[in-house]
Short mmCIF file of N, CA and C in Angstrom, two decimals:
data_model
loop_
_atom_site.label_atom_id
_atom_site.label_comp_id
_atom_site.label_asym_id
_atom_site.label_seq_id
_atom_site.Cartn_x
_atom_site.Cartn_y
_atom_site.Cartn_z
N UNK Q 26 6.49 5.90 -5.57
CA UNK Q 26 5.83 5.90 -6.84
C UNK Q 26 4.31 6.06 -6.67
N UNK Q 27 4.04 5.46 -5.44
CA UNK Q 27 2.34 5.35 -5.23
C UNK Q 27 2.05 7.11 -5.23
N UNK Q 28 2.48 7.59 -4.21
CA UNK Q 28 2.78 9.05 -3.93
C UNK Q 28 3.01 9.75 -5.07
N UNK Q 29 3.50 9.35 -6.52
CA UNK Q 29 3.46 10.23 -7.39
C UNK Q 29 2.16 10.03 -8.21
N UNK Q 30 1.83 9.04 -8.51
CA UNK Q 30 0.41 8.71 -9.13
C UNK Q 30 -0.46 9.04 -8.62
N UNK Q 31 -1.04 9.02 -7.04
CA UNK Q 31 -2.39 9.77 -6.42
C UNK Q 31 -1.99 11.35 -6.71
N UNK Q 32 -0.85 11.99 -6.54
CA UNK Q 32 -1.00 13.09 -7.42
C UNK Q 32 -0.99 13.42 -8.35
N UNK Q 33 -0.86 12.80 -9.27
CA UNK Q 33 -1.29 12.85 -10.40
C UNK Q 33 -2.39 12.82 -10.89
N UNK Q 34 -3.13 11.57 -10.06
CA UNK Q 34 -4.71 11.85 -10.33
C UNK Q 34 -5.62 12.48 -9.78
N UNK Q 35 -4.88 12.95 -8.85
CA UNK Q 35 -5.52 13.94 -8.17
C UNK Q 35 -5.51 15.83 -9.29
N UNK Q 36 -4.45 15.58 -9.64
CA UNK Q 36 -4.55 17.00 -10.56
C UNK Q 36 -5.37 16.40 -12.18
N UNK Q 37 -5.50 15.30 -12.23
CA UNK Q 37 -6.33 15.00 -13.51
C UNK Q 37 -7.88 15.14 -13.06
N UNK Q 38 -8.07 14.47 -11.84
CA UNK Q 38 -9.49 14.79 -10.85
C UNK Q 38 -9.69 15.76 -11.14
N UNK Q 39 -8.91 17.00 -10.88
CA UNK Q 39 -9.22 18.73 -10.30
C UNK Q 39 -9.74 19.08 -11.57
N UNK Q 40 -9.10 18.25 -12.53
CA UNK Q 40 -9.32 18.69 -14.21
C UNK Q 40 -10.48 18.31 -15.23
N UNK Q 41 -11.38 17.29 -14.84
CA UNK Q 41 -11.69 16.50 -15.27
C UNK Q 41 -13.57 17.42 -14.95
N UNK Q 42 -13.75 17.39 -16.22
CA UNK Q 42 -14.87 18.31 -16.48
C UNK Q 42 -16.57 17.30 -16.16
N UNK Q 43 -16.21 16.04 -16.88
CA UNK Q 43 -17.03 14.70 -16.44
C UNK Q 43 -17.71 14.06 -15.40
N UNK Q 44 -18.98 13.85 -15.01
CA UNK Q 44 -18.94 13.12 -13.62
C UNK Q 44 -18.14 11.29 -13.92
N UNK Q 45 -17.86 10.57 -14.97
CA UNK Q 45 -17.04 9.49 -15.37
C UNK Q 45 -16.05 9.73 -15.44
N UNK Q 46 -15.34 10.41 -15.50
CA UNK Q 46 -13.90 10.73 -15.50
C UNK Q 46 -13.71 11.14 -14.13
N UNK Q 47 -14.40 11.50 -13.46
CA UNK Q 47 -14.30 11.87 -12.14
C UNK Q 47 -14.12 11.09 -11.33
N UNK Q 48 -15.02 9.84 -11.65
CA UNK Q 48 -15.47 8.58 -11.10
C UNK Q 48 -14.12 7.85 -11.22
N UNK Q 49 -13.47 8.00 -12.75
CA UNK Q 49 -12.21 6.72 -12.88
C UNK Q 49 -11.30 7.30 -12.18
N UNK Q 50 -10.51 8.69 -11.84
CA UNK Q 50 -9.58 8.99 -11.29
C UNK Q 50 -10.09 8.94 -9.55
N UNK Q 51 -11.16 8.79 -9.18
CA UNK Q 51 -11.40 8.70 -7.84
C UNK Q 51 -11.15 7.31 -7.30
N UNK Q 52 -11.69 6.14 -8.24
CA UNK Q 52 -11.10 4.81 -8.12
C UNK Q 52 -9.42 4.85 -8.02
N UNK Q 53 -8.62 5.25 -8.93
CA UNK Q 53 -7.50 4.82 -9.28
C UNK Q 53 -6.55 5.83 -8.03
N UNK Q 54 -7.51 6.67 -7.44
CA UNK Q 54 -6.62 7.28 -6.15
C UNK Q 54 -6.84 6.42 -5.16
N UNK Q 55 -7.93 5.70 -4.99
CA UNK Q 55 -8.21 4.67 -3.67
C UNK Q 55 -7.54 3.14 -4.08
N UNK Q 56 -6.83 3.38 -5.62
CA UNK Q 56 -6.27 1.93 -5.68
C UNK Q 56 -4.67 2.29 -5.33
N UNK Q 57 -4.37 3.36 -5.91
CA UNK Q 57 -3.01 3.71 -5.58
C UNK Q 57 -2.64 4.02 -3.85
N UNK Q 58 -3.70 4.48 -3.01
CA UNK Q 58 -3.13 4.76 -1.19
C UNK Q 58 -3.43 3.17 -0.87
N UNK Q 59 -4.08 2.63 -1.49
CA UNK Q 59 -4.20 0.97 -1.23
C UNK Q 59 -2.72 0.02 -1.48
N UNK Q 60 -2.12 0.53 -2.62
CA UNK Q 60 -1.38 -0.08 -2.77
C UNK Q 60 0.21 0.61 -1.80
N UNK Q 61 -0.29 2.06 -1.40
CA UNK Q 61 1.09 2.47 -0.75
C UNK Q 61 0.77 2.21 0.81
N UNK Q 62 -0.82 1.53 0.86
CA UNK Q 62 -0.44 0.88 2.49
C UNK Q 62 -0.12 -0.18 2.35
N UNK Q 63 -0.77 -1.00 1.18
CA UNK Q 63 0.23 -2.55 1.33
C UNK Q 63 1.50 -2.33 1.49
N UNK Q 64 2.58 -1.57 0.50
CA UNK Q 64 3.79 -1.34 0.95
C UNK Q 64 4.35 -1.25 1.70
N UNK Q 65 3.65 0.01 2.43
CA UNK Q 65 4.07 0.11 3.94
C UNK Q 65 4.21 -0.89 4.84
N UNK Q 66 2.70 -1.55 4.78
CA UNK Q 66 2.61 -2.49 5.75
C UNK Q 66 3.88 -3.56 5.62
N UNK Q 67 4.41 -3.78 4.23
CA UNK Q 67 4.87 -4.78 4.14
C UNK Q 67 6.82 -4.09 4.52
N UNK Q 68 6.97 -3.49 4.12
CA UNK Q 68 8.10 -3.05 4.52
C UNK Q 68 8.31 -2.53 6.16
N UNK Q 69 7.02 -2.27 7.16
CA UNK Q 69 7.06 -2.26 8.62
C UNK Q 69 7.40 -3.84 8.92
N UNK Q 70 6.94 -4.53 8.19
CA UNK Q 70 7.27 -6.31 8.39
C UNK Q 70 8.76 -6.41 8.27
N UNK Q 71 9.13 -6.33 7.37
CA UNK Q 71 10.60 -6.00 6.59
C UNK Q 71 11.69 -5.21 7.95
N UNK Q 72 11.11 -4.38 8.53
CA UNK Q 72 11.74 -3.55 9.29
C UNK Q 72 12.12 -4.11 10.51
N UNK Q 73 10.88 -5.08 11.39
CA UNK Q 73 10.91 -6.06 12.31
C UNK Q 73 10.76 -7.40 11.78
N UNK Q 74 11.63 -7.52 11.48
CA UNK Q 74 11.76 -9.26 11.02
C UNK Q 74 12.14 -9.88 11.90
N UNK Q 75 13.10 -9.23 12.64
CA UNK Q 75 13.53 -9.94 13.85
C UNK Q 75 12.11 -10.46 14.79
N UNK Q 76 11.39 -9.91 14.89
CA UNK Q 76 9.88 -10.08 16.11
C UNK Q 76 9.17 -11.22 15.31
N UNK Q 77 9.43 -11.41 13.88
CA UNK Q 77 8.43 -12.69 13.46
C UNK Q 77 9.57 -13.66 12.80
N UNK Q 78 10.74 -13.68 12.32
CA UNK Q 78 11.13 -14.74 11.94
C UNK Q 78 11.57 -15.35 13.21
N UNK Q 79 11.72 -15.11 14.44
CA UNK Q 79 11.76 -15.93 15.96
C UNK Q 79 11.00 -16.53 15.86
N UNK Q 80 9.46 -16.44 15.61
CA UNK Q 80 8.32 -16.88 16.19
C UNK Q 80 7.79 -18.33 14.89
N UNK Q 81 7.12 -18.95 15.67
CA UNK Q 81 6.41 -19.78 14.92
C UNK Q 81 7.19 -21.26 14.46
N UNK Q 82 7.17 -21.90 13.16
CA UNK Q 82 8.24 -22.32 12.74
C UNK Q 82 9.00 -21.98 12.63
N UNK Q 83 9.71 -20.81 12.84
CA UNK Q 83 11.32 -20.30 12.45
C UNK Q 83 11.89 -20.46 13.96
N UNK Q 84 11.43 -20.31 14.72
CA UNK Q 84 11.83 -20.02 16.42
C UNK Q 84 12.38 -21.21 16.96
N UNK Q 85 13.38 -21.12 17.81
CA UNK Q 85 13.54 -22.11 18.46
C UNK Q 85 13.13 -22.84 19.42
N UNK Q 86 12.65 -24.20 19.18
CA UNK Q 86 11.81 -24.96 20.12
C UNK Q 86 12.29 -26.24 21.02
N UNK Q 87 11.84 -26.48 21.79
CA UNK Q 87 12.58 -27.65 22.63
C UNK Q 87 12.35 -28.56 21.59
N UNK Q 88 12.86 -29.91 21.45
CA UNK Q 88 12.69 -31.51 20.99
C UNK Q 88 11.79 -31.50 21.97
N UNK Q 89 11.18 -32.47 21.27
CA UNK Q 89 10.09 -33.36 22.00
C UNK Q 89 10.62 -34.97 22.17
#
């Protein structure tokens, strides 16, 4: 979805006769690849779960 909205504003950008209108679709492309690296990032987490739910409190530890 992120991927359909930066193009989108990217063809409203190309369109956009304004230096303010230029300005809002240039924000809302650096909020939308922002939000499709959070995704990413968070679904590479998602992908190796195994490497962090071992670790930490979830992992198994000797008794003390």
């Amino acid at each position: 979805m992120e991927k359909q909205s930066i193009k989108l504003y990217r063809k409203y950008l190309d369109a956009s006769p304004g230096k303010r209108s230029r300005e809002i679709f240039e924000y809302l492309i650096k909020q939308e690849q922002h939000h499709f690296e959070l995704i990413e990032s968070l679904a590479e987490a998602l992908r190796h779960a195994e490497e962090w739910v071992e670790n930490a409190e979830f992992g198994n530890r000797p008794e003390y």
